[in-house]
Coordinates of C-alpha atoms in Angstrom, one line a residue:
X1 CA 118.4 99.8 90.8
X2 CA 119.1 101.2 94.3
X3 CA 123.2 102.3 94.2
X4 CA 125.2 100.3 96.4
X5 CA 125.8 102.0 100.1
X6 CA 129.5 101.3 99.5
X7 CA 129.3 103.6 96.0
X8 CA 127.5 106.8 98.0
X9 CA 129.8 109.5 98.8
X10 CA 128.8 109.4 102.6
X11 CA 130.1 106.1 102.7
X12 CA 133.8 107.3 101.3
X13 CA 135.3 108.5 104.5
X14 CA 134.8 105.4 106.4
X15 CA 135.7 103.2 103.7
X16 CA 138.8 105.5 103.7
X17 CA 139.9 103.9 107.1
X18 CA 140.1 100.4 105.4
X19 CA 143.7 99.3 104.1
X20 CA 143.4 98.3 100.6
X21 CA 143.7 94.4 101.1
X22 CA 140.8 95.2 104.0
X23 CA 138.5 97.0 101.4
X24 CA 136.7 94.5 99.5
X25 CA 135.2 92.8 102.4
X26 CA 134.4 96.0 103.5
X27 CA 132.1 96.8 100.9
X28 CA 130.8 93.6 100.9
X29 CA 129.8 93.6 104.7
X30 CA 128.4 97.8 104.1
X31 CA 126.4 96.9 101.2
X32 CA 124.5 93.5 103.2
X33 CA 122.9 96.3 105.1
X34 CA 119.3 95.6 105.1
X35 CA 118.1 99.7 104.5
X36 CA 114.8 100.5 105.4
X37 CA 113.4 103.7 104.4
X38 CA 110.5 105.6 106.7
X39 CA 107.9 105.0 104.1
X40 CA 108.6 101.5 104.3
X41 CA 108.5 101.2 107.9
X42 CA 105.7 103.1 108.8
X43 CA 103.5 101.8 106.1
X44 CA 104.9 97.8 107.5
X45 CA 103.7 99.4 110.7
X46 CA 100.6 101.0 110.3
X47 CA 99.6 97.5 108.1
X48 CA 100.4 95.2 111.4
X49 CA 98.5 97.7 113.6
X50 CA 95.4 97.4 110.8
X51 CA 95.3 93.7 110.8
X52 CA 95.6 93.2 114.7
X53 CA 92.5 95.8 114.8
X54 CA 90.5 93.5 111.9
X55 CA 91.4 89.9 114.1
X56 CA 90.1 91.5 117.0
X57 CA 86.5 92.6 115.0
X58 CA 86.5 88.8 114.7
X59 CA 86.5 87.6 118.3
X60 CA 86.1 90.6 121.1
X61 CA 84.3 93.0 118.9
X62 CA 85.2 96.7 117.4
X63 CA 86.6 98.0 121.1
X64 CA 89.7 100.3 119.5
X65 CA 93.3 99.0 120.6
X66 CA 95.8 101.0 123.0
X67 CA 99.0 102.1 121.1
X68 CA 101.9 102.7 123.3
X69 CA 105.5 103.7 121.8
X70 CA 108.4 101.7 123.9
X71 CA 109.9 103.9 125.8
X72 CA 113.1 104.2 128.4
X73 CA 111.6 103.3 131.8
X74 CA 114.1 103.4 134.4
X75 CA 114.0 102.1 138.2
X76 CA 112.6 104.3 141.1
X77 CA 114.5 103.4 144.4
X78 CA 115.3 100.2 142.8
X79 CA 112.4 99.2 141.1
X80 CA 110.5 99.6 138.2
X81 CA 107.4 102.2 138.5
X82 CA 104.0 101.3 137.3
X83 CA 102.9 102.6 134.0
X84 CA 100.8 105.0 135.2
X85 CA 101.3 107.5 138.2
X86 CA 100.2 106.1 141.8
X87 CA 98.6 103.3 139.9
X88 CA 100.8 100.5 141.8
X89 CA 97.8 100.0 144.4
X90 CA 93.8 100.9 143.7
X91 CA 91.9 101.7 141.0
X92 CA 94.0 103.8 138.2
X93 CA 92.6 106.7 136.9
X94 CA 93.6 110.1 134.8
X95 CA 95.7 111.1 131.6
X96 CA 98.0 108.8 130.1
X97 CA 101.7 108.8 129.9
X98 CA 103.3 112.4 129.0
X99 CA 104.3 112.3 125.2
X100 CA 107.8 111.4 124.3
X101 CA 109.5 114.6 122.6
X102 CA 111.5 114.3 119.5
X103 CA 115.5 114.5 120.1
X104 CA 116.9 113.7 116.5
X105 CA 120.7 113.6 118.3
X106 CA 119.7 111.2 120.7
X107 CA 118.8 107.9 119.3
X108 CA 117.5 106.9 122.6
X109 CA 115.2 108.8 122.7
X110 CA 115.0 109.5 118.8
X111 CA 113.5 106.1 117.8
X112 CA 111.0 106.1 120.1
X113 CA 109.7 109.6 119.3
X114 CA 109.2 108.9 115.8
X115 CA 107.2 105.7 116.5
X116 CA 104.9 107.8 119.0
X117 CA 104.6 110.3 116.3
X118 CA 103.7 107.5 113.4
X119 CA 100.8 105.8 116.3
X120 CA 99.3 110.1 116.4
X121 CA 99.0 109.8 112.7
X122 CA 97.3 106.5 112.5
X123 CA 95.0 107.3 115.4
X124 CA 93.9 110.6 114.0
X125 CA 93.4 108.3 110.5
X126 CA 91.8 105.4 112.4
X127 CA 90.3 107.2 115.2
X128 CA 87.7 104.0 115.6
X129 CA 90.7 101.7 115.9
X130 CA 93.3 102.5 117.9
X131 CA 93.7 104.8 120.6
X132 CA 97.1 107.0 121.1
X133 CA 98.7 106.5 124.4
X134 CA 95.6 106.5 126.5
X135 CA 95.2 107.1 130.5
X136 CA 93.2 104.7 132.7
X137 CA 90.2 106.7 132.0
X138 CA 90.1 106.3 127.9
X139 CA 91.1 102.4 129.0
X140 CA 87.9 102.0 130.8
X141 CA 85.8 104.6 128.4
X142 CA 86.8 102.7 125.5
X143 CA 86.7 99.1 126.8
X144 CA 90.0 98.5 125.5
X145 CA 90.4 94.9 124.9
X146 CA 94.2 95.1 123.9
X147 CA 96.9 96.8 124.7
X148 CA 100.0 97.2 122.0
X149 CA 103.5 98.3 122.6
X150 CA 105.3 99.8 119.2
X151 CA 108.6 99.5 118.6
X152 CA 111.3 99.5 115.3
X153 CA 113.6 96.5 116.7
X154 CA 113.4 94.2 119.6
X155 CA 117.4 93.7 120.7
X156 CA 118.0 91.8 123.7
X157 CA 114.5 92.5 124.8
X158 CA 115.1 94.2 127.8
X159 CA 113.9 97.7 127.3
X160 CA 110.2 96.0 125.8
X161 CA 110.2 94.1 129.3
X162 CA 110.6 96.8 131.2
X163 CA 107.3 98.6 129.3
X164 CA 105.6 95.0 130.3
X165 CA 106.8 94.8 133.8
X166 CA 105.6 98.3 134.1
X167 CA 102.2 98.5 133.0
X168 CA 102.4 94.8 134.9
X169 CA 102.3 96.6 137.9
X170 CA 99.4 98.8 136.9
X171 CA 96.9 97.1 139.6
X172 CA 94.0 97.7 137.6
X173 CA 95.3 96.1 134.2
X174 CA 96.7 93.3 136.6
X175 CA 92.8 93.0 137.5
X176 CA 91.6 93.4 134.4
X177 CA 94.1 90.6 133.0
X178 CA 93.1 88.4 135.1
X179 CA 89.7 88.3 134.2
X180 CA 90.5 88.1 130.7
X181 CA 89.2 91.0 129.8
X182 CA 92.3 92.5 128.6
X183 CA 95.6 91.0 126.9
X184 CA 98.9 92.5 125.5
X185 CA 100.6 92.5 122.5
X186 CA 104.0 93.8 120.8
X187 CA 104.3 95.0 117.5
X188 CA 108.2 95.8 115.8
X189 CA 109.3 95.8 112.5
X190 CA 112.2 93.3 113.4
X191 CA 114.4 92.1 115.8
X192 CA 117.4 89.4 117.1
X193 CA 115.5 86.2 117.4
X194 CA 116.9 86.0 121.1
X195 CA 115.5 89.1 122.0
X196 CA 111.7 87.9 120.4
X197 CA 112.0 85.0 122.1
X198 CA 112.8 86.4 125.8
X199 CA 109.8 88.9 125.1
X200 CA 107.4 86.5 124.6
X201 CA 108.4 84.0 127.8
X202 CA 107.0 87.1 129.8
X203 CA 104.7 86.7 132.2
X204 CA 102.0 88.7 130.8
X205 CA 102.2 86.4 127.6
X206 CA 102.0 89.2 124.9
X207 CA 101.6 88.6 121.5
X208 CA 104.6 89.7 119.4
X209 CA 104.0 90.4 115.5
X210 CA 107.3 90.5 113.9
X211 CA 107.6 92.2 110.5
X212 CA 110.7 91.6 109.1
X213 CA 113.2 89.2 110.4
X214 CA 116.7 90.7 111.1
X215 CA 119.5 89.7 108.4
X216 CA 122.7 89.3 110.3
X217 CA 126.7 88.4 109.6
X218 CA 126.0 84.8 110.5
X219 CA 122.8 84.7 107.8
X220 CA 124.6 86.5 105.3
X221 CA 128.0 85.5 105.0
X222 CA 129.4 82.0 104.9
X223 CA 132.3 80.0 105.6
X224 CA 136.4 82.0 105.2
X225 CA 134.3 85.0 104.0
X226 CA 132.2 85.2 106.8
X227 CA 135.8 84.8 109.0
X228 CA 137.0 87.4 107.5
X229 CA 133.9 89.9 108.0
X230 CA 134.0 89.0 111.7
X231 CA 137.8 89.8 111.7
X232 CA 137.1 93.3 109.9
X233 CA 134.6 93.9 112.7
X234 CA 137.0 92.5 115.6
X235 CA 139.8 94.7 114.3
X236 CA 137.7 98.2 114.4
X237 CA 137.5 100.4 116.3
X238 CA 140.5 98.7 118.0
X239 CA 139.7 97.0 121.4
X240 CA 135.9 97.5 121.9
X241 CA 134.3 95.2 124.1
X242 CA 130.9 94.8 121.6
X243 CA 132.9 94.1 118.4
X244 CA 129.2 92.7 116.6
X245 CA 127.2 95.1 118.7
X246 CA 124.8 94.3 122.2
X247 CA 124.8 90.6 122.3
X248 CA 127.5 90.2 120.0
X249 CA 124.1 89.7 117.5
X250 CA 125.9 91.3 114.2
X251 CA 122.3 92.4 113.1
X252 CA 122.8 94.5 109.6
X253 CA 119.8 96.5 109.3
X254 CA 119.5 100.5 109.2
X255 CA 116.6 102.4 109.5
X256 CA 116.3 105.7 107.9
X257 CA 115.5 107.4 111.5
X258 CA 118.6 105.4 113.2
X259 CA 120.6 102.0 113.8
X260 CA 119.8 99.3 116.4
X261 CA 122.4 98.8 119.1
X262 CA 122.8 95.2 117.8
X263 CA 124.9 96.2 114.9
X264 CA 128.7 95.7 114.8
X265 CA 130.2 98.8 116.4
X266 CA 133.1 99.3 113.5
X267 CA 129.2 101.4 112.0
X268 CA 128.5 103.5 114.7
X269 CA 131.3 103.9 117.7
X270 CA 133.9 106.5 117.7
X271 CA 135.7 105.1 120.5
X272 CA 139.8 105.6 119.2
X273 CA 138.9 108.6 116.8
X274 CA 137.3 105.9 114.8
X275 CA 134.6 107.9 111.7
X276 CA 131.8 105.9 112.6
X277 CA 128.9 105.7 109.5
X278 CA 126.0 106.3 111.4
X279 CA 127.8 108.3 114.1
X280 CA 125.7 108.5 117.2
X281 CA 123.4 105.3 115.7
X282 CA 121.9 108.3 113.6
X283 CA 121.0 108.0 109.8
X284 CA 121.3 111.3 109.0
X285 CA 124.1 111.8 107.2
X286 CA 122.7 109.3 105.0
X287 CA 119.3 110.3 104.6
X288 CA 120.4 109.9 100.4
X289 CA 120.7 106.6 100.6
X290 CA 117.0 105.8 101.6
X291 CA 115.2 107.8 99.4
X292 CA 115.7 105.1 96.3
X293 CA 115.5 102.3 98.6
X294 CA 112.1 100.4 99.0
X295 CA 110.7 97.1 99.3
X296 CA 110.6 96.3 96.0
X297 CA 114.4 97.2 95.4
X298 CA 114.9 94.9 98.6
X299 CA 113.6 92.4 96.5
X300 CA 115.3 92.5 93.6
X301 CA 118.8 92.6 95.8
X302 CA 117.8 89.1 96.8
X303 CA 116.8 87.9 93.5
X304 CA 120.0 88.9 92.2
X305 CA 121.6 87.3 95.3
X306 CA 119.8 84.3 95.1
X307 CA 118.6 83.5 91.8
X308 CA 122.3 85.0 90.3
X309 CA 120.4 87.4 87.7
X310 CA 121.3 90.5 86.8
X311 CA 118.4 91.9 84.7
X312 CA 115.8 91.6 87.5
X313 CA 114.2 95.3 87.5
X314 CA 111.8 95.3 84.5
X315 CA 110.8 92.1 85.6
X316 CA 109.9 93.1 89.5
X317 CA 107.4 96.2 88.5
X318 CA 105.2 93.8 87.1
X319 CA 102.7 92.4 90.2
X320 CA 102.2 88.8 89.0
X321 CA 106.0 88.1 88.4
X322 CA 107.1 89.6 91.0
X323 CA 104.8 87.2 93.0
X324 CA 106.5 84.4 91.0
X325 CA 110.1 85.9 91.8
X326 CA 109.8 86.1 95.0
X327 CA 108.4 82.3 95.1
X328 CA 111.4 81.8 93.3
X329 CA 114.1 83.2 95.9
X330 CA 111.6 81.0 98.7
X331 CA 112.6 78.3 96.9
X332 CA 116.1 78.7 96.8
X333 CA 116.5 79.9 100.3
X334 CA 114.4 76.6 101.2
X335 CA 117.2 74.4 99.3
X336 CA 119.9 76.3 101.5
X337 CA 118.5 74.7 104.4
X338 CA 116.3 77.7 105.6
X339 CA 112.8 76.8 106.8
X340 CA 111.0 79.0 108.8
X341 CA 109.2 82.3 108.7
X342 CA 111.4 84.5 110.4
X343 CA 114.2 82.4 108.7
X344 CA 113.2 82.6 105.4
X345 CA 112.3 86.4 106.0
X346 CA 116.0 86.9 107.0
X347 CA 117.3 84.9 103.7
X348 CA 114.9 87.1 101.1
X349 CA 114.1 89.8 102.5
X350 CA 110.6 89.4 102.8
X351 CA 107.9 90.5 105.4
X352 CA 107.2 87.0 107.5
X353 CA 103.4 87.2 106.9
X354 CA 104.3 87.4 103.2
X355 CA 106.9 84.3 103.8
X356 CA 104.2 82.3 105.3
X357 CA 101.6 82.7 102.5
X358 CA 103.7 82.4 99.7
X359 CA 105.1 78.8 101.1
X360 CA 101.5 77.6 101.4
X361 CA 100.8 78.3 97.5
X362 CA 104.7 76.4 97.1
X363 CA 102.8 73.4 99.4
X364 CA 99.7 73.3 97.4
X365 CA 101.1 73.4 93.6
X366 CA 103.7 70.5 95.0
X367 CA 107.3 72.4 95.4
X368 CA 107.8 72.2 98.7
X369 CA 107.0 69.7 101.1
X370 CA 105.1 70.2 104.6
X371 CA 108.4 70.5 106.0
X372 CA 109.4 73.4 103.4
X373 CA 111.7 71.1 102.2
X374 CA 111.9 71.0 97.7
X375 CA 110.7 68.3 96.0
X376 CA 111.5 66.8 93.0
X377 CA 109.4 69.2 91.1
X378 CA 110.4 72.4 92.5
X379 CA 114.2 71.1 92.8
X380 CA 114.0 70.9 88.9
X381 CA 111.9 74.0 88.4
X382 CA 115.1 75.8 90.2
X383 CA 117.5 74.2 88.1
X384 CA 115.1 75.2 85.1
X385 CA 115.2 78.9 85.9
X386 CA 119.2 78.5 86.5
X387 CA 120.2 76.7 83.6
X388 CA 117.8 79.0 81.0
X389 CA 120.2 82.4 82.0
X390 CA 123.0 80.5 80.6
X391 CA 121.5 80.9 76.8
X392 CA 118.8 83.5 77.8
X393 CA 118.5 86.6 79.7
X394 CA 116.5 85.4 83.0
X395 CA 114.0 88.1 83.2
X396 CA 111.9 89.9 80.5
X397 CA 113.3 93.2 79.4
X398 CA 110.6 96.1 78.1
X399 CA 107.5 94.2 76.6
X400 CA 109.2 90.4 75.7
X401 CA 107.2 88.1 77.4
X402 CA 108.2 84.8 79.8
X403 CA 107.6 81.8 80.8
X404 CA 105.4 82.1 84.1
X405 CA 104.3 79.3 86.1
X406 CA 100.6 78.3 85.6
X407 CA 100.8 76.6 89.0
X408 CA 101.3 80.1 90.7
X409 CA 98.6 82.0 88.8
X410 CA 96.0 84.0 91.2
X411 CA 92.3 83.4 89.4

């Protein structure tokens, strides 16, 4: 199993800071960081990109989609420029947007660069799919039907609305739009709920595909311990204004390339001579605590979390029970009152698409209800798998077998 962030030696100075009586909740509010690694994110990515390329076989035909990576746009004279030069008026035409270079001590412009660089990699794979950052010209060669924005976290939305506002004001995609022929969507591996929801009231009504929903302090931690996180995080550094980060949203998820802005700032400012963890929102001091972690370890965190086992590992590297384990923590983050995808996704750890399908095989053997809520059967199937690790160990270890659910069986 993965080794606690709180237990890696890049984690020791800042935990240093702490007083004693201060360090326990510490490590408890390090440790809910959700860590995703870059073979985990690009592969999320690249999957999300695949499957909006298959749904479009399905209704417009195989026209590739147009992968852009979000990017800083900022206001000329006071407003925002069009997406492509001279483009505000007239027909558009030319080279696409000049590529975004790689600045690994800048995470503004850091993020971004390693997103265009993952949409290069699955064009050159895919070439029949997607296009990378295509002009006017390979719009129209290509009859591009849609037109994707890539990004690694939607925070309060408004740098993904100004890439929509600008290629808004592209007057040939504003033509194009309005005869149908062309419509937008926004791909990110997660993001605050506030910020996906002000994204998709704009005007241009793009699709957003969520990945991942974001774990935060208010999802994780409950009641005097969830005070006392919010405290910690009030009390360093002292006196900044964003004590839970941009929106005050408290997010606690780290990618391997950087930190969103949304997290509290006691993990990246150094405002006060305070040792930030991911100083400058960059990971790479830690780059040794991503290489062990992985979806699958994800997953047994929240099975140890929610289901209160210990012994979870053997368990997890088998495909069908980790299927059932993961129906499992569903069902236990369902009787906490959770209920939707990007809820539930928060709660377990799991991708939303995978949240979605695995609560439709929980409605159809009879454990939840159409309102995800548990019935009598899967309330006592819970309480079955809780009360058998008082006199049993929970999970198989080496080649024992276990009881698996018939119900849940894949033909």
């Amino acid at each position: 199993m993965a080794i606690p962030l709180s237990n890696k030696a890049a984690a020791a100075d800042w935990l240093a800071q702490f007083r004693p009586v201060e360090l326990p909740i510490a490590r408890k509010l390090v440790d809910a960081l959700m860590m995703v690694s870059r073979d985990d994110f690009a592969t999320a990515i690249y999957d999300e990109i695949e499957l909006l390329y298959q749904q479009q076989l399905e209704t417009t035909g195989p026209q590739p989609v147009a992968l852009y990576a979000e990017r800083p746009i900022r206001k000329v004279f006071g407003r925002i420029p069009a997406y492509f030069p001279d483009s505000r008026n007239g027909r558009a035409t030319g080279a696409g947007v000049s590529p975004i270079k790689v600045e690994p001590r800048d995470q503004e412009v850091g993020s971004e660069a390693i997103v265009a660089n993952m949409i290069t990699s699955f064009c050159r794979y895919r070439p029949e799919a997607a296009l990378s950052h295509p002009g006017p010209d390979d719009l129209r060669a290509n009859k591009v039907r849609t037109i994707v924005l890539v990004t690694d976290f939607i925070g309060s939305g408004d740098r993904i609305l100004r890439n929509l506002n600008s290629l808004g004001h592209v007057a040939t995609l504003k033509s194009w739009r309005s005869g149908g022929f062309i419509k937008f969507a926004v791909i990110a591996y997660s993001g605050s709920k506030a910020g996906i929801d002000f994204v998709s009231r704009h005007h241009l009504q793009p699709s957003v595909r969520v990945i991942h929903g974001c774990p935060t302090i208010i999802s994780e931690f409950k009641g005097a311990e969830r005070a006392d996180i919010e405290r910690l995080c009030g009390r360093y550094p002292k006196g900044h204004r964003r004590r839970l980060g941009w929106g005050e949203t408290g997010a606690l998820m780290a990618f391997a390339h950087g930190i969103p802005n949304n997290v509290p700032a006691l993990f990246h400012s150094s405002a006060r001579g305070w040792k930030p963890l991911f100083r400058e929102r960059s990971s790479v001091s830690l780059n040794d605590a991503f290489v062990d972690i992985s979806a699958m370890e994800n997953t047994m965190v929240r099975a140890v979390k929610l289901l209160t086992s210990k012994t979870t590992r053997d368990f997890l590297l088998d495909d069908d029970s980790a299927r059932w384990v993961k129906s499992m923590i569903i069902l236990a983050a369902c009787q906490d009152g959770f209920r939707s995808d990007h809820d539930l996704s928060i709660r377990t750890f799991l991708p939303q698409r995978e949240v979605a399908e695995l609560c439709d095989k929980l409605i159809e053997v009879g454990w939840l209800d159409a309102g995800r809520k548990l019935t009598d059967v899967g309330r006592s199937e819970l309480e079955t798998l809780r009360k058998r690790r008082k006199r049993n160990p929970l999970f198989p270890i080496g080649n024992e077998s276990f009881y698996y659910p018939t119900q849940l069986r894949v033909p």
